[in-house]
PDB file of C-alpha atoms in Angstrom:
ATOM      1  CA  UNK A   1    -142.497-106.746  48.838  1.00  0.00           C
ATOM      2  CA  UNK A   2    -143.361-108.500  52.197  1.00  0.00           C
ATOM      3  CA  UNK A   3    -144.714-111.445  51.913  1.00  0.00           C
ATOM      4  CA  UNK A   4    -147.215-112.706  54.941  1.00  0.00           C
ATOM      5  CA  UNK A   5    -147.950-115.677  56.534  1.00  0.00           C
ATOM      6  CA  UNK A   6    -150.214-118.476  55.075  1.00  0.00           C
ATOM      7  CA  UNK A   7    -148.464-117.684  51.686  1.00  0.00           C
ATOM      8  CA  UNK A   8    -145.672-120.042  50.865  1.00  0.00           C
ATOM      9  CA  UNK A   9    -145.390-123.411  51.750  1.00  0.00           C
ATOM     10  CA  UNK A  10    -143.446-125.348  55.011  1.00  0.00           C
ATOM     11  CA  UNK A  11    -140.151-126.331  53.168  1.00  0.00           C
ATOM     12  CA  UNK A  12    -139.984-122.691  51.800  1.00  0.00           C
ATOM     13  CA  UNK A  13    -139.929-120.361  54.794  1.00  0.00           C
ATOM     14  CA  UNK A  14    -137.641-122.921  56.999  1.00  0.00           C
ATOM     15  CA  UNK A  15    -135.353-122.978  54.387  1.00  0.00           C
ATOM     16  CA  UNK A  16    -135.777-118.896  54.367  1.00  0.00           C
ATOM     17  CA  UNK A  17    -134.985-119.141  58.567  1.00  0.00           C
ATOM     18  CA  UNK A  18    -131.825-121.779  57.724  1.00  0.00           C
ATOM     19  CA  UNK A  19    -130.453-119.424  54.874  1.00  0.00           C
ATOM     20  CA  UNK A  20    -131.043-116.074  57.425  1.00  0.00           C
ATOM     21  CA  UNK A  21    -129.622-117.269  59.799  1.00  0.00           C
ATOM     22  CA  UNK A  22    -125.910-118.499  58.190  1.00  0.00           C
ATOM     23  CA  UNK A  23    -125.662-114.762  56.533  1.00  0.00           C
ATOM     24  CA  UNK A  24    -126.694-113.611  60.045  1.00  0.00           C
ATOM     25  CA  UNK A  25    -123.862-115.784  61.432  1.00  0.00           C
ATOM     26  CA  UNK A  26    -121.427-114.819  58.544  1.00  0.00           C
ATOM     27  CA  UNK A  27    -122.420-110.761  59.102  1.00  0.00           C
ATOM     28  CA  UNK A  28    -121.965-110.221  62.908  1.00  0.00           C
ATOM     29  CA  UNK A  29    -118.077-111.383  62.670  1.00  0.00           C
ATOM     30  CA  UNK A  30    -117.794-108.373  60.482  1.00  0.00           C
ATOM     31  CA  UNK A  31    -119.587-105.664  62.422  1.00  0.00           C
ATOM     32  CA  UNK A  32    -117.409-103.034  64.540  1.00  0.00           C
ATOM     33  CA  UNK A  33    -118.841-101.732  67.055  1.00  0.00           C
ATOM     34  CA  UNK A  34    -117.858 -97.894  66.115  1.00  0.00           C
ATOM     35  CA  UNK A  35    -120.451 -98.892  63.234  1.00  0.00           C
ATOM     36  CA  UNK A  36    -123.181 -99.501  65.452  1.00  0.00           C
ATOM     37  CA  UNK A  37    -125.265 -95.992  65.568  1.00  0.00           C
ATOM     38  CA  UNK A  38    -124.977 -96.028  61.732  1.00  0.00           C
ATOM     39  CA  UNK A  39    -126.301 -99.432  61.688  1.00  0.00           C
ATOM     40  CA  UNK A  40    -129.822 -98.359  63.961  1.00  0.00           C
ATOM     41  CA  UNK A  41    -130.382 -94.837  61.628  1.00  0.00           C
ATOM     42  CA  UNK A  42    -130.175 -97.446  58.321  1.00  0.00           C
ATOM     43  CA  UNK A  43    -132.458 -99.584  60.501  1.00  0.00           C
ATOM     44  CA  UNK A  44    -134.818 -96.692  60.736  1.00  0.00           C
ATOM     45  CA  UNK A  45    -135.395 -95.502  57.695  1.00  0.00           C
ATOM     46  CA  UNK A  46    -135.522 -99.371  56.427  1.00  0.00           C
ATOM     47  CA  UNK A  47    -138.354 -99.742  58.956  1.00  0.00           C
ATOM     48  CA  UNK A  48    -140.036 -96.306  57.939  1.00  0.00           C
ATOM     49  CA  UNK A  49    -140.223 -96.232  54.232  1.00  0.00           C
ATOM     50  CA  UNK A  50    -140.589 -99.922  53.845  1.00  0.00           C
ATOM     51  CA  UNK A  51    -144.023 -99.210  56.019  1.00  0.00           C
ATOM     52  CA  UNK A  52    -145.739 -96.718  53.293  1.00  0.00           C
ATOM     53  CA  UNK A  53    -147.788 -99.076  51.407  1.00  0.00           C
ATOM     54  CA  UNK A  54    -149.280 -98.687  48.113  1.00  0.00           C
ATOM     55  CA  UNK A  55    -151.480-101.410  47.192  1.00  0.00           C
ATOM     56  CA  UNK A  56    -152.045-102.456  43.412  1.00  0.00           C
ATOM     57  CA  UNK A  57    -154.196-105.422  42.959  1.00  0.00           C
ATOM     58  CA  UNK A  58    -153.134-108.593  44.466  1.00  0.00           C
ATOM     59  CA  UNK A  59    -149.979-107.095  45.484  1.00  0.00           C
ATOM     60  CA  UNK A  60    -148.290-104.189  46.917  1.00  0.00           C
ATOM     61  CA  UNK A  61    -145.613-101.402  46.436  1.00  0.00           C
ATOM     62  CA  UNK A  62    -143.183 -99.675  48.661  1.00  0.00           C
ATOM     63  CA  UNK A  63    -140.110 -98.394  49.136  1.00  0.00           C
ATOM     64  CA  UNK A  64    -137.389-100.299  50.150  1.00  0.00           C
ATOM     65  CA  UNK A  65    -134.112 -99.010  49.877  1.00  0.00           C
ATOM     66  CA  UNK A  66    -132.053-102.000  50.723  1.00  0.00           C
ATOM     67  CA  UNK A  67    -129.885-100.490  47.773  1.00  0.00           C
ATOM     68  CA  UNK A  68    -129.029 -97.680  49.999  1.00  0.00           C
ATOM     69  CA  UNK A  69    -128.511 -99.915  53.372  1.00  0.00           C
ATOM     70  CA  UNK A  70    -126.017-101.778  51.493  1.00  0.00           C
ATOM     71  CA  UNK A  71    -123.643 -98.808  50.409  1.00  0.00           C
ATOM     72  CA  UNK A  72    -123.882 -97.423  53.868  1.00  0.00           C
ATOM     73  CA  UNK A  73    -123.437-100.722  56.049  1.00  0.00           C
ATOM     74  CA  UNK A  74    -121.660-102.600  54.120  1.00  0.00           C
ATOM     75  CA  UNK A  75    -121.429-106.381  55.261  1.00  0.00           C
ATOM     76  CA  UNK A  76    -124.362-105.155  58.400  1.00  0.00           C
ATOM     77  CA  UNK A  77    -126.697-104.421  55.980  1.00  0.00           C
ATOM     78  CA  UNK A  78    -128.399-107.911  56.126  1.00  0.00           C
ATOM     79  CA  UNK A  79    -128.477-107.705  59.588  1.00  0.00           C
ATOM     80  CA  UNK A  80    -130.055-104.133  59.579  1.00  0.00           C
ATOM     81  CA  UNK A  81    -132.569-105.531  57.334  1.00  0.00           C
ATOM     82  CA  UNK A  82    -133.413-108.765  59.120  1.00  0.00           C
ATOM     83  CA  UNK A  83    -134.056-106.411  63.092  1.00  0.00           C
ATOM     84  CA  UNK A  84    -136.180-104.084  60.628  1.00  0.00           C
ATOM     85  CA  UNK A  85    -137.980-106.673  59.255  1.00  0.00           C
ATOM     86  CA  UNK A  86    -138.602-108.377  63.330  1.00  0.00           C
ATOM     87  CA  UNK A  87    -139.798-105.031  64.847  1.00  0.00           C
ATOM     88  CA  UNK A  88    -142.127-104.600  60.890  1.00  0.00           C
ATOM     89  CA  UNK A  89    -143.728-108.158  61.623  1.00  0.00           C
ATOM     90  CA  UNK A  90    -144.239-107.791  65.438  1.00  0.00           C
ATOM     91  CA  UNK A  91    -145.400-104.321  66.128  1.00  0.00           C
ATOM     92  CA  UNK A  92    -147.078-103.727  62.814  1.00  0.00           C
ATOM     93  CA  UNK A  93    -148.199-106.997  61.533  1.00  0.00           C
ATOM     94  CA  UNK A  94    -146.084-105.686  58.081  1.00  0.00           C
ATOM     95  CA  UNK A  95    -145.441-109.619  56.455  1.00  0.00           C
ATOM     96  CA  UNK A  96    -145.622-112.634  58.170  1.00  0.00           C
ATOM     97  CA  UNK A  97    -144.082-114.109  61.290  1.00  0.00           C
ATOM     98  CA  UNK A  98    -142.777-117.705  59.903  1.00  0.00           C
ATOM     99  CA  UNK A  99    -141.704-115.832  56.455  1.00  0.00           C
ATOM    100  CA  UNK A 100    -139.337-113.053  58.777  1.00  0.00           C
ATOM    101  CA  UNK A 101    -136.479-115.202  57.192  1.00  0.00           C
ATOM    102  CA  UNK A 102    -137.526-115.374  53.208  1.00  0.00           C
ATOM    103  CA  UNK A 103    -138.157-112.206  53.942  1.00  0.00           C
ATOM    104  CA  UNK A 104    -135.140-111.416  54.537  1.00  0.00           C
ATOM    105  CA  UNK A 105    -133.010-113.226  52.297  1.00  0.00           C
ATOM    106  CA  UNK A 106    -135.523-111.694  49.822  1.00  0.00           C
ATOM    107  CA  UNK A 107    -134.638-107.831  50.675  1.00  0.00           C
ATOM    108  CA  UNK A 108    -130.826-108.232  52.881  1.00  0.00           C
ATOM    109  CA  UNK A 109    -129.233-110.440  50.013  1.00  0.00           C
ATOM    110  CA  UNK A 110    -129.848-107.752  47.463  1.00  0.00           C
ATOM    111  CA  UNK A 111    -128.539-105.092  50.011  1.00  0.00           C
ATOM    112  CA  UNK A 112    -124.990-107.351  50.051  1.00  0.00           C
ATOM    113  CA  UNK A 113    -124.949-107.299  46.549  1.00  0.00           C
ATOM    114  CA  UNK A 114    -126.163-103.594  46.168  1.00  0.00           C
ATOM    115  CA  UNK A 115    -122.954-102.764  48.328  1.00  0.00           C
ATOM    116  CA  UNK A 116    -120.537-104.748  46.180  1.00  0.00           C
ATOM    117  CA  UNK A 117    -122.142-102.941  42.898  1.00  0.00           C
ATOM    118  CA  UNK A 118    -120.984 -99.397  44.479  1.00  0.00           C
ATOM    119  CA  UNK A 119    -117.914-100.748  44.697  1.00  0.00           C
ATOM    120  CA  UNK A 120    -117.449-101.390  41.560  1.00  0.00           C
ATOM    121  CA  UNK A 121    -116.880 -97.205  41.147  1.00  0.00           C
ATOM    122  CA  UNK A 122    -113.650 -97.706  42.192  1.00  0.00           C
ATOM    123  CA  UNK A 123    -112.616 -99.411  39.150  1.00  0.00           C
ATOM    124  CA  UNK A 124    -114.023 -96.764  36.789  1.00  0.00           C
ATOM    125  CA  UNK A 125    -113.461 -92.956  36.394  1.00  0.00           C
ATOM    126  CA  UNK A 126    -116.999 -91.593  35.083  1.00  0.00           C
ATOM    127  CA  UNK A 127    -117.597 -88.191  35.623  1.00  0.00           C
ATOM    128  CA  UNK A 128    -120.679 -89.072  37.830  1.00  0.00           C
ATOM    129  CA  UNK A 129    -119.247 -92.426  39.403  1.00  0.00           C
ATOM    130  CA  UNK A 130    -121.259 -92.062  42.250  1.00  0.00           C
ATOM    131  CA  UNK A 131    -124.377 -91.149  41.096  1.00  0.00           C
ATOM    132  CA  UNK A 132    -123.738 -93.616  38.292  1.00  0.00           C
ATOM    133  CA  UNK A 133    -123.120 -96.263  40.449  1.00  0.00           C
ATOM    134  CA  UNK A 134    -125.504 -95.779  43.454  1.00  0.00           C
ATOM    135  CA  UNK A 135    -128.083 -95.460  40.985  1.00  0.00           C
ATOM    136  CA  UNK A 136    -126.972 -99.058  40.107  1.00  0.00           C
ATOM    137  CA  UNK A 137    -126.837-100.128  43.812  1.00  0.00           C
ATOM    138  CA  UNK A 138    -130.303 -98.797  44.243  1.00  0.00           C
ATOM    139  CA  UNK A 139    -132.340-100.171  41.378  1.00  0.00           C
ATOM    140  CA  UNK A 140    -130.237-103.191  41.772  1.00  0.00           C
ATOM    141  CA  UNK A 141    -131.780-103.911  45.204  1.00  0.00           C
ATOM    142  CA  UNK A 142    -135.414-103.705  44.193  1.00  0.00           C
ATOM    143  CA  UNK A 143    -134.760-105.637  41.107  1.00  0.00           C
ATOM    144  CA  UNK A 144    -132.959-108.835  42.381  1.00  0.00           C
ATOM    145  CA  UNK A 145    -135.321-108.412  45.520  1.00  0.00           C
ATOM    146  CA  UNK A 146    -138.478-108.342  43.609  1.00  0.00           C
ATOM    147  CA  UNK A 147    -136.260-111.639  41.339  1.00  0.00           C
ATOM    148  CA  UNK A 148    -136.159-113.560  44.708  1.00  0.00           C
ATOM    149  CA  UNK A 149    -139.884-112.614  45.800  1.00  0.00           C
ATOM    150  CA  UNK A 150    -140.890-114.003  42.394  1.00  0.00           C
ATOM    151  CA  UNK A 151    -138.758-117.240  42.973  1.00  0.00           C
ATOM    152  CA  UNK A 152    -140.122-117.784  46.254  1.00  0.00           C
ATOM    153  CA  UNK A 153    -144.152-117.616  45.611  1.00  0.00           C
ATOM    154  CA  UNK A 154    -143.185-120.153  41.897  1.00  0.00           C
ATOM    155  CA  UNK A 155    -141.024-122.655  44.172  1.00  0.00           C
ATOM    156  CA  UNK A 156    -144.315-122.810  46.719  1.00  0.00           C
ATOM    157  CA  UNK A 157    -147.008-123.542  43.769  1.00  0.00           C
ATOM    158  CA  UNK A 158    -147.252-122.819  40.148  1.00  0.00           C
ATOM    159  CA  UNK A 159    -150.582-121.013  41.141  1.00  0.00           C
ATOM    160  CA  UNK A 160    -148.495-118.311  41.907  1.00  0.00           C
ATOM    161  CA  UNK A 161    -146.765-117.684  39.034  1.00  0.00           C
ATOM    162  CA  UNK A 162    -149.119-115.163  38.151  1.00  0.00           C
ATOM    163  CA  UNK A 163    -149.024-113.057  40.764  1.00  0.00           C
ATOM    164  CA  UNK A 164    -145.081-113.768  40.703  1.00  0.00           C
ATOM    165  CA  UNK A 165    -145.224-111.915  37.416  1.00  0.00           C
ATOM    166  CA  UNK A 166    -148.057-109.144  38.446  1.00  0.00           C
ATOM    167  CA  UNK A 167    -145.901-108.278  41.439  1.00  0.00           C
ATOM    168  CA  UNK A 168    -142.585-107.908  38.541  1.00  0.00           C
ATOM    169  CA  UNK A 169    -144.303-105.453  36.830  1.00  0.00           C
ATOM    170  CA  UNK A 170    -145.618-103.294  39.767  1.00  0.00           C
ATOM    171  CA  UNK A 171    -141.969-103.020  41.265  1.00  0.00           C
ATOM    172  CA  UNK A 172    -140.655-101.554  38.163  1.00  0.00           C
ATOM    173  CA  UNK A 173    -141.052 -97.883  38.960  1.00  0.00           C
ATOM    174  CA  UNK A 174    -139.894 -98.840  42.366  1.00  0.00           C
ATOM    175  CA  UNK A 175    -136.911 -99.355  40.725  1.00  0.00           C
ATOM    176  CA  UNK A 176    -136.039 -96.695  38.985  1.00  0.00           C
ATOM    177  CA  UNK A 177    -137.343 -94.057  41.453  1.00  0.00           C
ATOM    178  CA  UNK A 178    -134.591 -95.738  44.341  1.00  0.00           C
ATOM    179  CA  UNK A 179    -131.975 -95.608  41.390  1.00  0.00           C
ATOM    180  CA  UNK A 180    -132.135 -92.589  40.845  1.00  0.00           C
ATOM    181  CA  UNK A 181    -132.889 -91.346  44.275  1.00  0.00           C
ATOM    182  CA  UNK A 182    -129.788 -93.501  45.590  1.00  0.00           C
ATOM    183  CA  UNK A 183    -127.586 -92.009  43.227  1.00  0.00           C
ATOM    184  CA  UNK A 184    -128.438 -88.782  44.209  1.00  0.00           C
ATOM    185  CA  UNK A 185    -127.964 -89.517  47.575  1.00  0.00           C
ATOM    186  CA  UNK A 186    -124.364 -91.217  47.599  1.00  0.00           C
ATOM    187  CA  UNK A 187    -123.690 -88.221  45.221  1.00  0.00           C
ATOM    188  CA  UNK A 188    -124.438 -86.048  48.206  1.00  0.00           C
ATOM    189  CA  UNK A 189    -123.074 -87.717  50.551  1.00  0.00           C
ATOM    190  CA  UNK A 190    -119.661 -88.559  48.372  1.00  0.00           C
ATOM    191  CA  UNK A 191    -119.581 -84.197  48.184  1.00  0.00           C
ATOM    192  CA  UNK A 192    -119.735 -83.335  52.165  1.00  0.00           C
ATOM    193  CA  UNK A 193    -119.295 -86.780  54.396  1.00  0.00           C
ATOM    194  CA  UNK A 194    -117.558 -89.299  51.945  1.00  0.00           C
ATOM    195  CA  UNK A 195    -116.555 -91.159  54.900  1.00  0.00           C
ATOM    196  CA  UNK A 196    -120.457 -92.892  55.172  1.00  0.00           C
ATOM    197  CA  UNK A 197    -119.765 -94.412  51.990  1.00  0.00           C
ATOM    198  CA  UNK A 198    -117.050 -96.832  52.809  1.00  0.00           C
ATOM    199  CA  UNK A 199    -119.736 -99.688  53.368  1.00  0.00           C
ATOM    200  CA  UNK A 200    -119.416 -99.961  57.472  1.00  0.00           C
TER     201      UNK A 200
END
């Protein structure tokens, strides 16, 4: 879901830097520094999983569990998202330098939203609520992530628009496999350390 330099046009990624960096701005008032360890382990498996590339055509597939940041970190998920994203582009040459920021927008915005989603649970008595609703959170992330991705490559050049829509399709199963492996996870995590779950 990177995507690299070269790619999208001048007005684009500055815009992605400008819009980073007031969310980045907005975030750090919010972080406590108790929070801080759980912050670098969400980091780390960002950085991990989101490295395990599967390519399909003119696109590729990967994890990206910026569904599960969110319910964990709360308001630091963008944050944890953006440093993965630096170290990603620097040490691995995983998407582009000048696109770090539409980057991620593209993957830390869905994360916010992700962790609002999970809240939601608290208004509903399912007998699964939080499998129910971190499955939500999870395919949530990839879908409104792979939205913004598609929204970024039309608004640089309607010769995009196909791979806009190629690079839809191919996140769908990415979607449903971090729903339902989300779910399972808040589910687990809800049973023995419930405490993770309150969003940083």
């Amino acid at each position: 879901m990177h995507i690299s330099d070269g790619v999208l046009s001048a007005p684009v990624w500055i815009g992605g830097y400008a819009a980073a960096a007031g969310i980045i701005a907005a975030s750090m008032k919010k972080i406590k520094v108790e929070n801080m360890p759980k912050v670098a382990v969400m980091t780390s498996a960002f950085f991990v999983a989101s490295l395990i590339r599967v390519p399909l055509g003119p696109t590729s597939v990967h994890l990206v569990l910026n569904g599960l940041v969110g319910i964990i970190l709360g308001p630091a998920a963008f944050i944890s998202i953006f440093v993965g994203l630096v170290l990603q582009a620097f040490l691995f040459q995983h998407g582009g330098i000048t696109t770090i920021g539409i980057n991620a927008i593209m993957m830390g915005t869905p994360a916010l939203l992700a962790y609002k989603i999970f809240n939601l649970r608290n208004k509903f008595n399912f007998r699964k609520n939080e499998f129910i609703f971190g499955a939500l959170a999870g395919g949530s992330g990839v879908f409104f992530g792979t939205g913004i991705l598609a929204l970024a490559l039309v608004t640089t050049g309607s010769e995009f628009m196909g791979v806009a829509k190629y690079a839809a399709l191919a996140h769908l199963p990415v979607m449903i496999i971090e729903g339902i492996m989300t779910g399972f996870i808040a589910s687990f995590l809800m049973r023995v350390k419930p405490e993770i779950l309150k969003g940083g």
